Coordinates of C-alpha atoms in Angstrom, one line a residue:
M1 CA -2.6 27.6 -12.8
T2 CA 0.6 26.1 -14.1
F3 CA -0.6 22.6 -15.2
D4 CA 3.1 21.5 -14.9
H5 CA 1.8 17.9 -14.6
L6 CA 0.7 17.9 -18.2
P7 CA 3.5 17.0 -20.8
W8 CA 2.7 20.0 -23.0
H9 CA 3.1 22.4 -20.0
R10 CA 6.1 20.7 -18.3
P11 CA 9.3 22.7 -17.7
T12 CA 12.0 21.7 -20.3
S13 CA 14.3 21.0 -17.4
Y14 CA 12.2 17.8 -16.7
D15 CA 12.8 16.3 -20.2
D16 CA 15.6 13.9 -19.4
L17 CA 14.6 13.1 -15.8
P18 CA 13.1 9.7 -15.0
C19 CA 9.3 10.0 -15.1
V20 CA 7.4 6.7 -14.9
R21 CA 8.1 3.0 -15.0
D22 CA 6.5 -0.4 -14.6
D23 CA 7.9 -3.9 -15.0
R24 CA 8.1 -3.5 -18.8
L25 CA 8.7 0.2 -19.5
D26 CA 11.0 2.9 -18.0
L27 CA 10.3 6.4 -19.5
T28 CA 11.8 9.8 -19.1
Y29 CA 9.5 12.9 -19.2
R30 CA 10.4 13.4 -22.8
A31 CA 9.7 9.8 -23.8
F32 CA 6.4 9.8 -21.8
G33 CA 5.3 13.0 -23.6
E34 CA 6.1 11.5 -27.0
R35 CA 3.9 8.4 -26.2
V36 CA 1.1 10.7 -25.1
E37 CA 1.3 12.6 -28.3
A38 CA 1.4 9.4 -30.4
V39 CA -1.7 7.9 -28.7
A40 CA -3.5 11.3 -28.9
E41 CA -3.0 11.1 -32.7
Q42 CA -4.6 7.6 -32.7
L43 CA -7.6 8.8 -30.6
A44 CA -8.1 11.8 -32.8
A45 CA -8.2 9.5 -35.8
R46 CA -11.0 7.6 -34.1
G47 CA -13.2 10.6 -33.6
V48 CA -12.0 11.9 -30.2
T49 CA -12.2 15.7 -30.0
A50 CA -12.5 18.3 -27.3
G51 CA -15.4 17.4 -25.1
S52 CA -15.3 13.7 -25.9
V53 CA -14.9 10.9 -23.3
V54 CA -12.3 8.2 -23.5
A55 CA -12.7 5.0 -21.4
V56 CA -9.6 3.4 -20.1
M57 CA -10.1 -0.2 -18.9
L58 CA -6.6 -1.4 -18.0
P59 CA -4.8 -2.9 -15.1
N60 CA -2.0 -0.8 -13.5
R61 CA 0.6 -0.1 -16.2
V62 CA 2.2 2.8 -17.9
E63 CA -0.1 2.8 -20.9
L64 CA -3.0 3.5 -18.6
L65 CA -1.4 6.8 -17.7
V66 CA -0.5 7.5 -21.3
A67 CA -4.1 7.0 -22.4
I68 CA -5.5 9.3 -19.8
M69 CA -3.0 12.1 -20.7
A70 CA -3.7 11.5 -24.4
A71 CA -7.4 12.2 -23.9
W72 CA -6.5 15.4 -22.1
R73 CA -4.1 16.3 -24.9
L74 CA -7.2 16.5 -27.2
G75 CA -9.4 18.4 -24.7
A76 CA -11.3 15.2 -23.9
A77 CA -12.1 13.6 -20.6
A78 CA -11.0 10.2 -19.4
T79 CA -13.1 7.7 -17.4
P80 CA -11.0 4.9 -15.8
I81 CA -12.8 1.6 -15.5
N82 CA -12.0 -1.2 -13.1
P83 CA -10.5 -3.9 -15.3
T84 CA -12.1 -6.6 -13.3
F85 CA -15.6 -5.3 -14.1
T86 CA -18.1 -7.6 -15.7
A87 CA -19.5 -6.7 -19.1
T88 CA -22.7 -5.4 -17.3
E89 CA -20.7 -3.1 -15.0
A90 CA -18.3 -1.9 -17.7
G91 CA -21.1 -1.4 -20.1
H92 CA -23.0 0.9 -17.8
Q93 CA -20.0 3.1 -17.3
I94 CA -19.1 3.2 -21.0
G95 CA -22.7 3.9 -22.0
D96 CA -23.5 6.4 -19.2
S97 CA -20.3 8.4 -19.9
G98 CA -20.8 8.4 -23.6
A99 CA -17.3 7.2 -24.2
V100 CA -16.2 7.3 -27.9
V101 CA -13.2 5.0 -27.5
V102 CA -12.3 2.3 -25.0
V103 CA -8.6 1.5 -24.5
T104 CA -8.4 -2.1 -23.2
T105 CA -6.4 -5.3 -23.1
D106 CA -9.1 -7.1 -24.9
P107 CA -9.8 -5.5 -28.3
A108 CA -12.0 -8.4 -29.3
A109 CA -14.5 -7.6 -26.5
V110 CA -17.7 -5.8 -27.4
H111 CA -18.0 -2.5 -25.5
G112 CA -21.3 -1.0 -26.5
G113 CA -21.1 1.4 -29.4
A114 CA -17.6 2.7 -28.6
T115 CA -14.6 2.0 -30.8
V116 CA -12.1 -0.4 -29.1
L117 CA -8.4 0.4 -29.2
G118 CA -6.2 -2.5 -27.9
V119 CA -3.4 -1.6 -25.6
D120 CA -0.9 -3.5 -27.6
D121 CA -1.8 -1.4 -30.6
L122 CA -0.9 1.9 -29.0
A123 CA 1.5 4.0 -31.0
T124 CA 4.8 5.1 -29.4
T125 CA 6.2 7.6 -31.9
P126 CA 4.2 10.7 -32.8
A127 CA 3.8 11.9 -36.4
G128 CA 3.4 15.5 -35.4
T129 CA -0.1 15.9 -36.9
L130 CA -1.8 17.6 -34.0
P131 CA -2.3 21.3 -33.4
P132 CA -0.9 22.8 -30.2
A133 CA -2.8 21.8 -27.0
T134 CA -5.1 24.1 -25.3
T135 CA -6.1 23.1 -21.7
A136 CA -8.6 25.3 -19.9
P137 CA -9.3 25.0 -16.1
N138 CA -13.0 24.3 -16.7
D139 CA -12.4 21.5 -19.2
L140 CA -13.8 18.2 -18.0
A141 CA -10.8 16.0 -17.2
L142 CA -12.0 12.9 -15.3
L143 CA -15.3 11.0 -14.9
V144 CA -14.8 8.9 -11.8
Y145 CA -17.7 6.5 -11.2
T146 CA -19.0 6.0 -7.7
S147 CA -22.2 4.2 -6.6
G148 CA -25.0 6.1 -4.9
S149 CA -28.2 5.4 -3.1
T150 CA -29.9 4.4 -6.3
G151 CA -27.4 1.5 -6.8
R152 CA -26.4 2.7 -10.3
P153 CA -22.9 4.1 -10.4
K154 CA -22.8 7.8 -11.3
G155 CA -20.0 9.9 -12.8
V156 CA -18.2 12.4 -10.7
M157 CA -17.2 15.3 -13.0
L158 CA -13.8 16.6 -12.2
D159 CA -12.3 19.4 -14.3
H160 CA -8.7 20.4 -14.7
A161 CA -9.1 23.1 -12.0
N162 CA -10.2 20.5 -9.5
I163 CA -7.2 18.3 -10.3
E164 CA -4.8 21.3 -10.1
A165 CA -6.3 22.3 -6.8
M166 CA -5.9 18.7 -5.5
I167 CA -2.3 18.5 -6.6
A168 CA -1.5 21.9 -5.0
S169 CA -3.3 20.9 -1.8
M170 CA -1.7 17.5 -1.4
G171 CA 1.7 18.7 -2.7
E172 CA 1.9 21.4 0.0
A173 CA 0.8 19.0 2.7
I174 CA 3.4 16.4 2.0
A175 CA 6.1 18.9 0.9
V176 CA 6.6 17.0 -2.3
T177 CA 9.7 17.9 -4.4
G178 CA 11.5 16.7 -7.5
D179 CA 13.5 14.3 -5.3
D180 CA 10.3 12.4 -4.4
H181 CA 9.6 9.0 -5.9
C182 CA 6.2 7.4 -5.3
L183 CA 5.6 3.7 -5.4
L184 CA 2.0 3.1 -6.7
V185 CA 0.2 0.0 -5.6
L186 CA -3.4 1.2 -5.5
P187 CA -5.6 0.6 -8.6
L188 CA -5.5 3.4 -11.1
F189 CA -9.2 3.5 -11.6
H190 CA -9.3 5.3 -8.2
V191 CA -8.8 9.0 -8.0
N192 CA -6.5 8.5 -5.0
A193 CA -3.9 6.7 -7.1
I194 CA -4.3 9.2 -10.0
C195 CA -3.9 12.3 -7.9
V196 CA -1.8 11.5 -4.9
S197 CA 0.5 8.8 -6.4
W198 CA 0.8 10.0 -10.0
L199 CA 0.0 13.6 -10.7
T200 CA 1.4 15.1 -7.5
P201 CA 5.0 14.0 -8.0
M202 CA 4.7 14.5 -11.8
S203 CA 3.9 18.2 -11.2
V204 CA 7.3 18.8 -9.7
G205 CA 9.5 16.5 -11.7
G206 CA 9.4 13.5 -9.4
Q207 CA 9.2 9.8 -10.2
L208 CA 6.5 7.2 -10.3
S209 CA 6.9 3.4 -10.2
V210 CA 3.8 1.4 -11.0
L211 CA 3.1 -2.0 -9.5
Q212 CA 0.4 -4.1 -11.1
R213 CA -0.7 -5.9 -8.0
F214 CA 0.1 -6.1 -4.2
H215 CA 1.9 -9.0 -2.6
P216 CA 3.4 -8.3 0.8
V217 CA 6.9 -9.8 0.2
E218 CA 7.1 -8.6 -3.4
F219 CA 6.0 -5.1 -2.2
L220 CA 8.9 -4.9 0.3
Q221 CA 11.3 -6.2 -2.3
A222 CA 10.1 -3.4 -4.7
I223 CA 10.8 -0.8 -2.0
E224 CA 14.3 -2.2 -1.5
R225 CA 15.0 -2.3 -5.2
L226 CA 13.3 1.0 -6.4
R227 CA 14.0 3.2 -3.4
P228 CA 10.7 5.2 -3.3
T229 CA 10.3 8.1 -0.9
Y230 CA 6.6 7.5 -0.2
F231 CA 3.5 5.5 -1.1
S232 CA -0.2 5.5 -0.4
A233 CA -2.2 2.4 0.5
V234 CA -5.3 1.1 2.3
P235 CA -5.5 -0.4 5.8
T236 CA -5.7 -3.9 4.5
I237 CA -2.3 -3.6 2.8
Y238 CA -0.7 -2.3 6.0
S239 CA -2.3 -5.2 7.9
H240 CA -0.7 -7.7 5.6
L241 CA 2.7 -6.0 5.9
V242 CA 2.8 -6.0 9.7
A243 CA 1.6 -9.6 9.7
L244 CA 4.6 -10.8 7.9
P245 CA 7.0 -13.1 9.9
E246 CA 9.7 -11.2 11.7
E247 CA 12.4 -12.8 9.6
V248 CA 11.0 -11.1 6.5
R249 CA 13.1 -8.0 6.3
A250 CA 13.8 -5.3 3.7
D251 CA 15.7 -2.1 3.5
V252 CA 12.9 0.5 3.6
S253 CA 15.1 3.4 4.7
S254 CA 14.3 5.4 1.5
V255 CA 10.6 5.9 2.6
R256 CA 10.1 9.2 4.3
F257 CA 6.4 8.6 5.0
A258 CA 3.4 6.5 3.9
V259 CA -0.3 7.5 3.6
C260 CA -3.3 5.4 4.7
G261 CA -6.8 6.1 3.6
A262 CA -10.0 4.9 1.9
A263 CA -11.2 3.1 5.0
P264 CA -11.1 3.5 8.8
A265 CA -8.0 1.9 10.6
P266 CA -7.4 1.4 14.3
P267 CA -4.6 3.5 15.9
E268 CA -2.9 0.2 16.8
L269 CA -2.2 -0.4 13.1
F270 CA -0.4 2.9 12.7
A271 CA 1.8 2.2 15.8
A272 CA 2.6 -1.3 14.5
V273 CA 3.7 0.0 11.1
E274 CA 5.9 2.7 12.5
K275 CA 7.4 0.3 15.0
R276 CA 8.2 -2.3 12.4
F277 CA 9.3 -0.2 9.5
G278 CA 10.5 3.0 11.0
F279 CA 8.6 5.5 8.8
P280 CA 5.6 7.6 9.8
L281 CA 2.2 6.5 8.6
V282 CA -0.3 9.3 8.2
E283 CA -4.0 8.9 7.8
G284 CA -6.1 10.9 5.4
Y285 CA -9.7 11.3 4.5
G286 CA -11.6 12.3 1.4
L287 CA -14.0 11.5 -1.4
S288 CA -14.0 11.1 -5.1
E289 CA -16.4 14.1 -5.1
G290 CA -13.5 16.1 -3.5
T291 CA -11.0 14.9 -6.0
C292 CA -9.5 12.5 -3.5
A293 CA -8.3 14.0 -0.2
S294 CA -9.5 16.7 2.2
T295 CA -7.7 16.0 5.4
C296 CA -4.5 14.3 6.5
N297 CA -2.4 14.0 9.6
P298 CA 0.8 16.0 8.9
V299 CA 4.0 14.2 7.9
D300 CA 6.1 16.6 10.0
G301 CA 4.0 17.7 12.9
V302 CA 1.5 16.4 15.4
R303 CA -0.2 13.2 14.4
K304 CA -3.3 12.4 16.4
P305 CA -4.2 8.7 16.5
G306 CA -7.9 8.1 15.9
T307 CA -8.2 11.2 13.7
V308 CA -7.8 11.7 10.0
G309 CA -6.0 15.0 10.6
P310 CA -6.8 18.7 9.8
A311 CA -8.0 20.1 6.5
L312 CA -5.5 20.1 3.7
P313 CA -4.2 23.5 2.5
G314 CA -6.8 25.4 0.5
Q315 CA -9.7 23.5 1.8
I316 CA -12.3 24.1 4.5
V317 CA -13.7 21.2 6.5
A318 CA -16.6 21.8 8.9
I319 CA -19.3 20.0 10.8
M320 CA -22.9 20.7 10.0
A321 CA -25.8 20.2 12.3
P322 CA -29.1 18.7 11.0
D323 CA -30.6 22.2 10.9
G324 CA -27.9 23.5 8.5
T325 CA -25.9 25.4 11.1
M326 CA -22.3 24.7 11.9
A327 CA -21.8 22.5 14.9
P328 CA -19.4 23.8 17.6
T329 CA -16.1 22.2 18.4
G330 CA -16.4 18.7 19.9
E331 CA -20.0 18.1 18.6
R332 CA -20.9 15.6 16.0
G333 CA -22.6 16.3 12.7
E334 CA -22.2 15.8 9.0
V335 CA -18.7 16.4 7.5
V336 CA -18.9 19.1 4.8
I337 CA -16.2 20.5 2.6
K338 CA -15.4 23.6 0.5
G339 CA -12.4 24.2 -1.8
G340 CA -11.3 24.3 -5.4
N341 CA -11.1 20.5 -5.3
V342 CA -14.9 20.0 -5.0
M343 CA -16.4 18.4 -8.0
R344 CA -18.4 20.1 -10.7
G345 CA -21.2 17.7 -10.1
Y346 CA -22.6 14.3 -11.1
L347 CA -22.9 13.6 -14.9
N348 CA -26.5 14.0 -16.0
R349 CA -27.7 13.8 -12.4
P350 CA -29.0 17.3 -11.5
E351 CA -31.0 16.1 -8.5
A352 CA -28.1 14.2 -7.0
T353 CA -25.8 17.1 -7.7
A354 CA -28.2 19.5 -5.9
E355 CA -28.5 17.2 -3.0
T356 CA -24.8 17.0 -2.6
L357 CA -23.7 20.5 -3.5
G358 CA -26.9 22.6 -3.3
D359 CA -26.0 24.9 -0.4
G360 CA -22.4 25.5 -1.5
W361 CA -20.9 22.7 0.6
L362 CA -19.9 19.2 -0.4
H363 CA -22.0 16.9 1.8
T364 CA -20.0 13.8 2.5
G365 CA -22.6 11.7 4.2
D366 CA -20.1 11.0 7.0
V367 CA -20.5 11.9 10.6
G368 CA -17.5 13.5 12.3
I369 CA -16.2 15.6 15.1
L370 CA -13.6 18.4 14.9
D371 CA -11.4 19.0 17.9
A372 CA -10.0 22.3 19.1
D373 CA -7.0 22.0 16.8
G374 CA -9.1 21.3 13.7
Y375 CA -8.4 17.5 13.6
L376 CA -11.3 15.5 12.2
R377 CA -12.5 12.2 13.7
I378 CA -14.9 10.1 11.6
V379 CA -17.4 8.5 14.0
D380 CA -20.1 7.1 11.8
R381 CA -21.5 6.8 8.2
I382 CA -24.7 8.3 7.1
K383 CA -24.5 6.5 3.8
D384 CA -25.1 2.8 3.8
M385 CA -21.7 1.9 2.4
I386 CA -19.5 -1.1 2.9
I387 CA -15.7 -0.6 2.8
R388 CA -13.9 -3.8 2.0
G389 CA -10.2 -3.4 2.1
G390 CA -10.5 0.2 1.0
E391 CA -12.9 -0.6 -1.8
N392 CA -16.3 1.3 -1.5
I393 CA -19.2 -1.1 -2.1
Y394 CA -22.8 0.1 -2.2
P395 CA -25.4 -2.4 -1.1
K396 CA -28.2 -1.1 -3.4
E397 CA -26.3 -2.2 -6.5
I398 CA -26.0 -5.8 -5.1
E399 CA -29.6 -5.7 -3.8
N400 CA -30.7 -4.9 -7.4
V401 CA -29.0 -8.1 -8.6
L402 CA -30.6 -10.2 -5.8
H403 CA -34.0 -8.7 -6.6
G404 CA -33.6 -9.8 -10.2
D405 CA -34.0 -13.4 -9.1
P406 CA -37.7 -14.3 -9.3
S407 CA -37.5 -16.4 -6.1
V408 CA -36.5 -13.4 -4.0
L409 CA -39.1 -11.3 -2.4
E410 CA -36.9 -9.0 -0.4
A411 CA -33.1 -8.4 -0.2
A412 CA -30.8 -6.5 2.1
V413 CA -27.0 -6.2 2.0
V414 CA -24.9 -5.2 4.9
G415 CA -21.3 -5.2 5.9
G416 CA -20.0 -8.1 8.1
A417 CA -16.9 -7.7 10.2
D418 CA -13.7 -9.3 8.7
P419 CA -10.3 -9.5 10.3
V420 CA -8.4 -8.9 7.0
Y421 CA -10.7 -6.7 4.9
G422 CA -12.5 -4.8 7.7
E423 CA -15.9 -5.5 6.1
V424 CA -17.2 -8.0 3.7
V425 CA -20.5 -8.2 1.9
V426 CA -23.3 -10.3 3.5
A427 CA -26.8 -10.6 2.1
F428 CA -30.1 -11.4 3.7
V429 CA -33.0 -12.5 1.5
S430 CA -36.6 -13.7 2.0
P431 CA -38.5 -15.9 -0.5
Q432 CA -41.6 -15.3 -2.4
P433 CA -44.7 -16.6 -0.5
G434 CA -44.8 -20.3 -0.6
G435 CA -41.5 -20.6 -2.4
G436 CA -37.9 -21.2 -1.6
I437 CA -34.5 -19.8 -2.6
D438 CA -31.6 -21.7 -4.2
V439 CA -28.6 -19.9 -2.6
D440 CA -26.1 -21.5 -5.0
A441 CA -28.1 -20.2 -8.0
L442 CA -28.4 -16.8 -6.4
L443 CA -24.6 -16.6 -5.8
A444 CA -24.0 -17.7 -9.4
R445 CA -26.2 -14.8 -10.6
C446 CA -24.1 -12.4 -8.5
R447 CA -20.9 -13.8 -9.9
E448 CA -22.2 -13.2 -13.4
E449 CA -23.2 -9.6 -12.9
L450 CA -20.9 -8.3 -10.1
T451 CA -17.2 -7.9 -9.6
K452 CA -15.8 -10.5 -7.2
V453 CA -15.4 -8.1 -4.3
K454 CA -19.2 -7.3 -4.5
V455 CA -20.3 -11.0 -4.4
P456 CA -21.7 -11.8 -0.9
V457 CA -19.5 -14.1 1.2
A458 CA -22.8 -15.4 2.7
V459 CA -26.5 -15.4 1.9
H460 CA -28.9 -15.8 4.8
V461 CA -32.4 -16.8 4.0
L462 CA -35.1 -15.5 6.4
D463 CA -38.8 -16.0 6.3
V464 CA -39.3 -12.3 6.8
L465 CA -36.7 -9.5 6.9
P466 CA -37.0 -7.3 10.0
K467 CA -38.6 -3.9 9.5
N468 CA -38.4 -0.6 11.4
P469 CA -41.5 1.4 12.5
V470 CA -41.9 3.1 9.2
G471 CA -41.8 -0.2 7.3
K472 CA -38.3 -0.1 5.9
I473 CA -35.9 -3.0 6.2
D474 CA -34.1 -2.7 9.5
K475 CA -30.4 -2.9 8.6
P476 CA -29.1 -2.1 12.0
A477 CA -31.0 -5.2 13.3
L478 CA -29.4 -7.3 10.5
R479 CA -25.9 -6.0 11.5
A480 CA -26.6 -6.8 15.1
R481 CA -27.7 -10.3 14.1
L482 CA -24.3 -10.8 12.4
A483 CA -22.4 -9.4 15.3
G484 CA -24.2 -11.8 17.6
E485 CA -23.4 -14.9 15.6

């Protein structure tokens, strides 16, 4: 393993090349490495050592990347936190991960027992006090939090070998070179943005431009101004781009391809993007547990609409029947994955780890079909997950908040169709016997405890929630009720 994406392993030929920029900073590889070293010294002074965890709760900006690398410089892991999280949500991740330091924009905020380091206080010039870095493949690198069936987010443990495998796999698939320049618009608390947009081009001396937020017109202007060669985004972003008035034009000729992932997208969207902007749009598929991506339609090659492409190099994607055997071509079953990109496991969750990895395969919880050419089509979801504009939302977490209201007897959350976001959160609740439910108060509770995207767009009060024959709440019936409205 070369670990060329790490500043202390990079080839000296990269030193003066442009590395990363946002709307405030523009750094060469040498300058980026110096900032990493300087912040690593600060973290070390605050008790971060090999095996520690550093929480990074920042919006998209260069310092977020510096902080992650600084943790790695010390042999520590980083856990990126959604900067829009409520104190409850952030507190769970900080506490569960055991983070020693939190790097954030709000140093006055209380973040559990961790030391807070304000982003404006990050050092830029190293003093040269640290010993040489030692980075081992099995060192924990990232704790990426994803919700599960229990409704409490759990930490996906990704080591440096996982990340190196992902970089190699994706880099080969998209034929990345030092001439590539990625425009990053996805949030950097997602492993997609970290691996595909940042570390993959960095491993070969390419460039990264970081946008803090997405606005359709501003995004096209950024392409025209910065001249990136590729970017990765979710279907909602592409929907906004193709919906722009025809008179909105920009020179996007520098873009050799774009990637679409994180949520299903209709084939018509891909055709519309390619027709309007002229570059190929390739669809990929993967999980945080697989360090991001496991399949992708080829940039140069046959792209099959309605599929998420074949397995990426170095990975095996198969379809498993309920009895544990491999399903033949053309038959549906659970999508399972093998490869060096597959996570170490869930932090402090041995049962969940065994359930997901116990037989040597990563069980995705998605139902798919492989065709004769090895192209994967996702046809259903086993997991009860809502995907809102590429953001994975797990109903149980929201249901736990709803159940916290003493007026609520039962609660169920499902995804409702939405023309912009694909799915949005819709809640169904029933009251305690003889009581009633104040919907406004219930929504206020949700806003206090949940990120905005998780707050239901509607709360339907029913006398009794429908049940299936074994007595569980019948969510398919609730989805059908929404579809019939």
